[in-house]
Tab-separated table of C-alpha atoms in Angstrom:
chain	number	residue	atom	x	y	z
A	212	MET	CA	0.000	0.000	0.000
A	213	VAL	CA	1.395	3.366	-1.057
A	214	THR	CA	0.275	6.731	0.334
A	215	VAL	CA	1.115	10.087	-1.237
A	216	ALA	CA	0.387	13.573	0.052
A	217	ASP	CA	-1.469	14.668	-3.051
A	218	THR	CA	-2.006	13.773	-6.687
A	219	GLY	CA	-4.377	14.599	-9.481
A	220	SER	CA	-6.180	11.241	-9.441
A	221	THR	CA	-5.189	7.905	-7.930
A	222	ASN	CA	-7.068	6.178	-10.745
A	223	ALA	CA	-5.116	8.073	-13.390
A	224	ASP	CA	-1.846	7.207	-11.661
A	225	LEU	CA	-2.605	3.472	-11.638
A	226	VAL	CA	-3.903	3.509	-15.214
A	227	ALA	CA	-0.542	4.993	-16.216
A	228	LEU	CA	1.333	2.291	-14.278
A	229	ALA	CA	-0.693	-0.441	-15.977
A	230	ARG	CA	-0.201	1.100	-19.407
A	231	ASP	CA	3.555	1.346	-18.847
A	232	GLY	CA	3.867	-2.284	-17.753
A	233	ALA	CA	4.721	-1.360	-14.159
A	234	GLY	CA	1.472	-2.502	-12.571
A	235	GLU	CA	1.326	-4.896	-9.618
A	236	ASP	CA	-1.769	-6.958	-8.872
A	237	GLY	CA	-3.208	-5.923	-5.510
A	238	LEU	CA	-1.387	-2.593	-5.321
A	239	TRP	CA	-3.284	0.115	-3.433
A	240	LEU	CA	-2.543	3.822	-3.870
A	241	ARG	CA	-4.006	6.375	-1.452
A	242	ALA	CA	-3.732	10.139	-1.686
A	243	ARG	CA	-4.390	12.387	1.285
A	244	ARG	CA	-5.741	14.914	-1.201
A	245	GLN	CA	-6.709	14.835	-4.889
A	246	THR	CA	-6.750	17.822	-7.218
A	247	ALA	CA	-8.532	16.198	-10.176
A	248	GLY	CA	-10.752	13.499	-8.687
A	249	ARG	CA	-13.432	12.062	-10.966
A	250	GLY	CA	-16.669	10.204	-10.463
A	251	ARG	CA	-18.763	8.267	-12.953
A	252	GLN	CA	-19.156	9.779	-16.443
A	253	GLY	CA	-16.370	12.278	-15.775
A	254	ARG	CA	-18.127	14.146	-12.973
A	255	PRO	CA	-15.765	15.983	-10.615
A	256	TRP	CA	-15.291	14.373	-7.194
A	257	ASP	CA	-14.723	16.749	-4.283
A	258	SER	CA	-11.487	15.628	-2.596
A	259	PRO	CA	-10.802	17.444	0.689
A	260	GLU	CA	-8.156	16.129	3.059
A	261	GLY	CA	-9.529	13.746	5.661
A	262	ASN	CA	-11.622	11.695	3.258
A	263	LEU	CA	-10.517	8.519	1.468
A	264	PHE	CA	-9.239	8.627	-2.107
A	265	ALA	CA	-7.715	5.292	-3.078
A	266	SER	CA	-7.374	2.961	-6.045
A	267	THR	CA	-6.280	-0.619	-6.511
A	268	LEU	CA	-5.081	-2.717	-9.449
A	269	VAL	CA	-6.598	-6.042	-10.474
A	270	ARG	CA	-4.982	-8.119	-13.208
A	271	LEU	CA	-7.496	-10.139	-15.186
A	272	SER	CA	-6.949	-13.811	-15.994
A	273	PRO	CA	-8.726	-16.125	-18.457
A	274	GLY	CA	-11.848	-17.766	-17.084
A	275	GLU	CA	-12.659	-15.072	-14.548
A	276	PRO	CA	-16.086	-13.386	-14.470
A	277	PRO	CA	-16.641	-10.330	-16.706
A	278	ALA	CA	-14.459	-7.387	-15.688
A	279	PRO	CA	-17.381	-4.968	-15.085
A	280	THR	CA	-18.629	-7.225	-12.277
A	281	LEU	CA	-15.636	-6.096	-10.222
A	282	ALA	CA	-17.908	-3.131	-9.419
A	283	LEU	CA	-20.045	-5.539	-7.396
A	284	VAL	CA	-16.935	-6.911	-5.650
A	285	ALA	CA	-15.927	-3.389	-4.657
A	286	ALA	CA	-19.447	-2.541	-3.509
A	287	VAL	CA	-19.888	-5.536	-1.201
A	288	ALA	CA	-16.387	-5.051	0.224
A	289	LEU	CA	-17.115	-1.394	0.899
A	290	ASP	CA	-20.423	-2.288	2.540
A	291	GLU	CA	-18.659	-4.751	4.848
A	292	ALA	CA	-15.971	-2.224	5.817
A	293	VAL	CA	-18.499	0.515	6.551
A	294	ARG	CA	-20.588	-1.849	8.690
A	295	LEU	CA	-17.489	-2.507	10.789
A	296	ALA	CA	-16.778	1.215	11.134
A	297	ILE	CA	-20.115	2.620	12.313
A	298	PRO	CA	-22.540	1.708	15.116
A	299	ALA	CA	-24.822	-1.247	14.379
A	300	ALA	CA	-27.962	0.891	14.570
A	301	ARG	CA	-26.634	3.127	11.799
A	302	ALA	CA	-25.345	0.167	9.765
A	303	ARG	CA	-28.854	-1.242	9.515
A	304	ARG	CA	-29.744	1.777	7.349
A	305	LEU	CA	-27.106	0.978	4.711
A	306	ALA	CA	-28.205	-0.174	1.256
A	307	LEU	CA	-26.422	-0.856	-2.020
A	308	LYS	CA	-27.773	0.737	-5.197
A	309	TRP	CA	-26.821	-0.597	-8.622
A	310	PRO	CA	-24.216	-0.655	-9.916
A	311	ASN	CA	-21.952	0.377	-7.045
A	312	ASP	CA	-23.400	3.095	-4.801
A	313	LEU	CA	-23.529	2.656	-1.035
A	314	LEU	CA	-26.213	4.793	0.599
A	315	LEU	CA	-27.009	5.363	4.248
A	316	ALA	CA	-30.682	6.221	4.764
A	317	GLY	CA	-30.634	7.379	1.138
A	318	ALA	CA	-27.611	9.680	1.583
A	319	LYS	CA	-24.542	9.210	-0.620
A	320	LEU	CA	-21.514	8.053	1.321
A	321	SER	CA	-19.061	6.938	-1.348
A	322	GLY	CA	-18.253	6.467	-5.008
A	323	ILE	CA	-16.636	3.692	-7.049
A	324	LEU	CA	-15.060	4.134	-10.487
A	325	LEU	CA	-13.699	1.327	-12.683
A	326	GLU	CA	-11.298	1.925	-15.581
A	327	ARG	CA	-9.771	-0.674	-17.909
A	328	SER	CA	-6.267	-0.732	-19.357
A	329	GLY	CA	-5.540	-3.924	-21.285
A	330	ASP	CA	-5.584	-6.856	-18.868
A	331	TRP	CA	-5.769	-4.510	-15.888
A	332	VAL	CA	-8.746	-2.983	-14.108
A	333	VAL	CA	-8.250	0.029	-11.873
A	334	ILE	CA	-10.845	0.350	-9.127
A	335	GLY	CA	-11.064	3.753	-7.519
A	336	ILE	CA	-12.970	4.232	-4.268
A	337	GLY	CA	-13.803	7.537	-2.644
A	338	VAL	CA	-15.404	7.598	0.796
A	339	ASN	CA	-16.614	10.527	2.849
A	340	VAL	CA	-14.760	9.743	6.059
A	341	ALA	CA	-14.297	13.040	7.894
A	342	CYS	CA	-16.707	15.280	5.993
A	343	HIS	CA	-19.223	15.346	3.164
A	344	PRO	CA	-20.086	17.895	0.474
A	345	ASP	CA	-23.297	19.886	0.465
A	346	LEU	CA	-24.821	18.990	-2.904
A	347	PRO	CA	-27.943	20.616	-4.375
A	348	ASP	CA	-29.327	17.442	-5.958
A	349	ARG	CA	-28.730	14.708	-3.371
A	350	ALA	CA	-28.270	14.050	0.334
A	351	THR	CA	-24.779	13.143	1.521
A	352	THR	CA	-23.189	11.896	4.723
A	353	SER	CA	-19.821	10.777	6.107
A	354	LEU	CA	-18.528	8.004	8.327
A	355	GLN	CA	-17.718	10.360	11.179
A	356	ALA	CA	-21.147	11.964	10.932
A	357	GLU	CA	-22.553	8.450	11.431
A	358	GLY	CA	-20.511	7.717	14.531
A	359	ALA	CA	-17.220	6.324	13.180
A	360	THR	CA	-14.014	7.230	15.005
A	361	LEU	CA	-11.362	5.931	12.563
A	362	ASP	CA	-9.446	8.003	10.031
A	363	ALA	CA	-9.063	7.425	6.278
A	364	ALA	CA	-5.867	5.359	6.612
A	365	ALA	CA	-7.389	2.988	9.154
A	366	PHE	CA	-10.555	2.648	7.098
A	367	LEU	CA	-8.518	1.720	4.016
A	368	ASP	CA	-6.781	-1.056	5.968
A	369	SER	CA	-10.195	-2.571	6.686
A	370	LEU	CA	-11.475	-1.987	3.169
A	371	ALA	CA	-8.401	-3.547	1.534
A	372	ALA	CA	-8.799	-6.680	3.656
A	373	GLN	CA	-12.489	-6.998	2.746
A	374	PHE	CA	-11.783	-6.377	-0.926
A	375	GLY	CA	-9.052	-9.008	-0.961
A	376	ALA	CA	-11.386	-11.605	0.543
A	377	TRP	CA	-14.241	-10.899	-1.888
A	378	LEU	CA	-11.866	-10.746	-4.852
A	379	THR	CA	-10.606	-14.220	-3.960
A	380	LEU	CA	-14.207	-15.509	-3.924
A	381	TRP	CA	-14.859	-13.844	-7.296
A	382	ARG	CA	-11.772	-15.484	-8.766
A	383	THR	CA	-12.292	-18.943	-7.297
A	384	GLN	CA	-16.097	-19.323	-7.097
A	385	GLY	CA	-17.293	-16.896	-9.744
A	386	LEU	CA	-19.792	-14.085	-9.547
A	387	ALA	CA	-22.574	-16.010	-7.764
A	388	PRO	CA	-21.500	-15.506	-4.107
A	389	VAL	CA	-20.716	-11.844	-4.739
A	390	ALA	CA	-24.049	-11.220	-6.452
A	391	GLN	CA	-25.877	-13.025	-3.653
A	392	ARG	CA	-24.302	-10.803	-1.000
A	393	TRP	CA	-25.064	-7.743	-3.131
A	394	ARG	CA	-28.750	-8.736	-3.312
A	395	GLU	CA	-28.833	-9.251	0.455
A	396	ARG	CA	-27.474	-5.762	1.063
A	397	ALA	CA	-29.409	-3.917	-1.660
A	398	HIS	CA	-32.683	-2.023	-1.355
A	399	PRO	CA	-35.544	-4.580	-1.365
A	400	PRO	CA	-37.277	-5.877	-4.496
A	401	GLY	CA	-40.120	-3.569	-5.472
A	402	THR	CA	-38.169	-0.390	-4.688
A	403	PRO	CA	-39.109	2.292	-7.273
A	404	LEU	CA	-36.152	3.269	-9.475
A	405	VAL	CA	-35.439	5.278	-12.599
A	406	ALA	CA	-32.569	4.184	-14.848
A	407	ARG	CA	-31.017	6.905	-17.013
A	408	LEU	CA	-29.306	5.199	-19.940
A	409	PRO	CA	-26.189	6.477	-21.750
A	410	ASP	CA	-28.324	7.710	-24.680
A	411	GLY	CA	-30.453	9.811	-22.320
A	412	GLU	CA	-33.491	7.508	-22.202
A	413	GLU	CA	-35.103	7.270	-18.773
A	414	VAL	CA	-36.621	3.934	-17.781
A	415	PRO	CA	-38.891	3.901	-14.700
A	416	GLY	CA	-39.606	0.654	-12.923
A	417	THR	CA	-39.073	-1.261	-9.715
A	418	PHE	CA	-36.023	-3.199	-8.605
A	419	GLU	CA	-36.365	-6.890	-9.395
A	420	THR	CA	-32.926	-8.494	-9.034
A	421	LEU	CA	-29.514	-8.867	-10.663
A	422	ASP	CA	-29.202	-11.225	-13.603
A	423	GLU	CA	-26.476	-13.875	-13.796
A	424	ASP	CA	-24.036	-11.354	-15.315
A	425	GLY	CA	-24.646	-8.706	-12.649
A	426	ALA	CA	-26.913	-6.498	-14.784
A	427	LEU	CA	-29.896	-4.732	-13.230
A	428	VAL	CA	-33.345	-6.198	-13.875
A	429	LEU	CA	-36.169	-3.645	-13.703
A	430	ARG	CA	-39.835	-4.599	-13.583
A	431	LEU	CA	-41.721	-2.131	-15.785
A	432	GLU	CA	-45.231	-0.796	-15.276
A	433	ASP	CA	-46.639	-3.138	-17.934
A	434	GLY	CA	-45.257	-6.148	-16.057
A	435	THR	CA	-42.369	-6.886	-18.397
A	436	ALA	CA	-38.754	-7.014	-17.268
A	437	ARG	CA	-35.945	-4.930	-18.745
A	438	VAL	CA	-32.261	-5.668	-18.263
A	439	ILE	CA	-30.042	-2.607	-17.752
A	440	HIS	CA	-26.357	-3.078	-18.520
A	441	ALA	CA	-25.162	0.527	-18.222
A	442	GLY	CA	-26.524	3.784	-16.869
A	443	ASP	CA	-27.243	5.803	-13.738
A	444	VAL	CA	-29.948	4.622	-11.362
A	445	PHE	CA	-31.934	6.854	-9.032
A	446	LEU	CA	-34.248	6.004	-6.151
A	447	VAL	CA	-37.732	7.448	-6.557
A	448	GLY	CA	-39.396	9.122	-3.601
């Protein structure tokens, strides 16, 4: 595990390592501060000191599950680490939202970003540890606001251990145990959602399940099911 004082983006740094042939499977890079953090679809990610900004490298091998399902691995590992960090009463309000958001009572706590470079996948994880931004379009929270006492470095130690354990399951037993844990920790079936697809189409429905490849299955108003492979998903109400 490597920690630097500041960098533009830990994801960008590890993508460059992978591209240059200097990557190491399992490497974690943490920055105390980022100056060019990014979320999904290129959105800026606020990166004040005290929060967690870290990325890890995973080298893909033949026969492993599809690379995008590493988002589910990261999500269940993050859920486990957060449950260990906050009081049990608060942890009961955690829920995963497809593909990789972890919410606490509907408030955004973290972000996960996957990027591919050849046989490597870089998984970036940002967690509001000490503070959280005030956003106009969504509620946010932080670990310390929910009763945690650990700092970003200590939280990463826990997260890295959880991620390593779930990654081993993913590699040795496939996606099924990861997807099962994700379903157990997600909002319940029947939860109203809207999926905004990359082409701008909005698809309202209710959460049904994950399919065998980790895609979201929405139950539409007419009773049919629609499989969503990419897009942003929003809770309704």
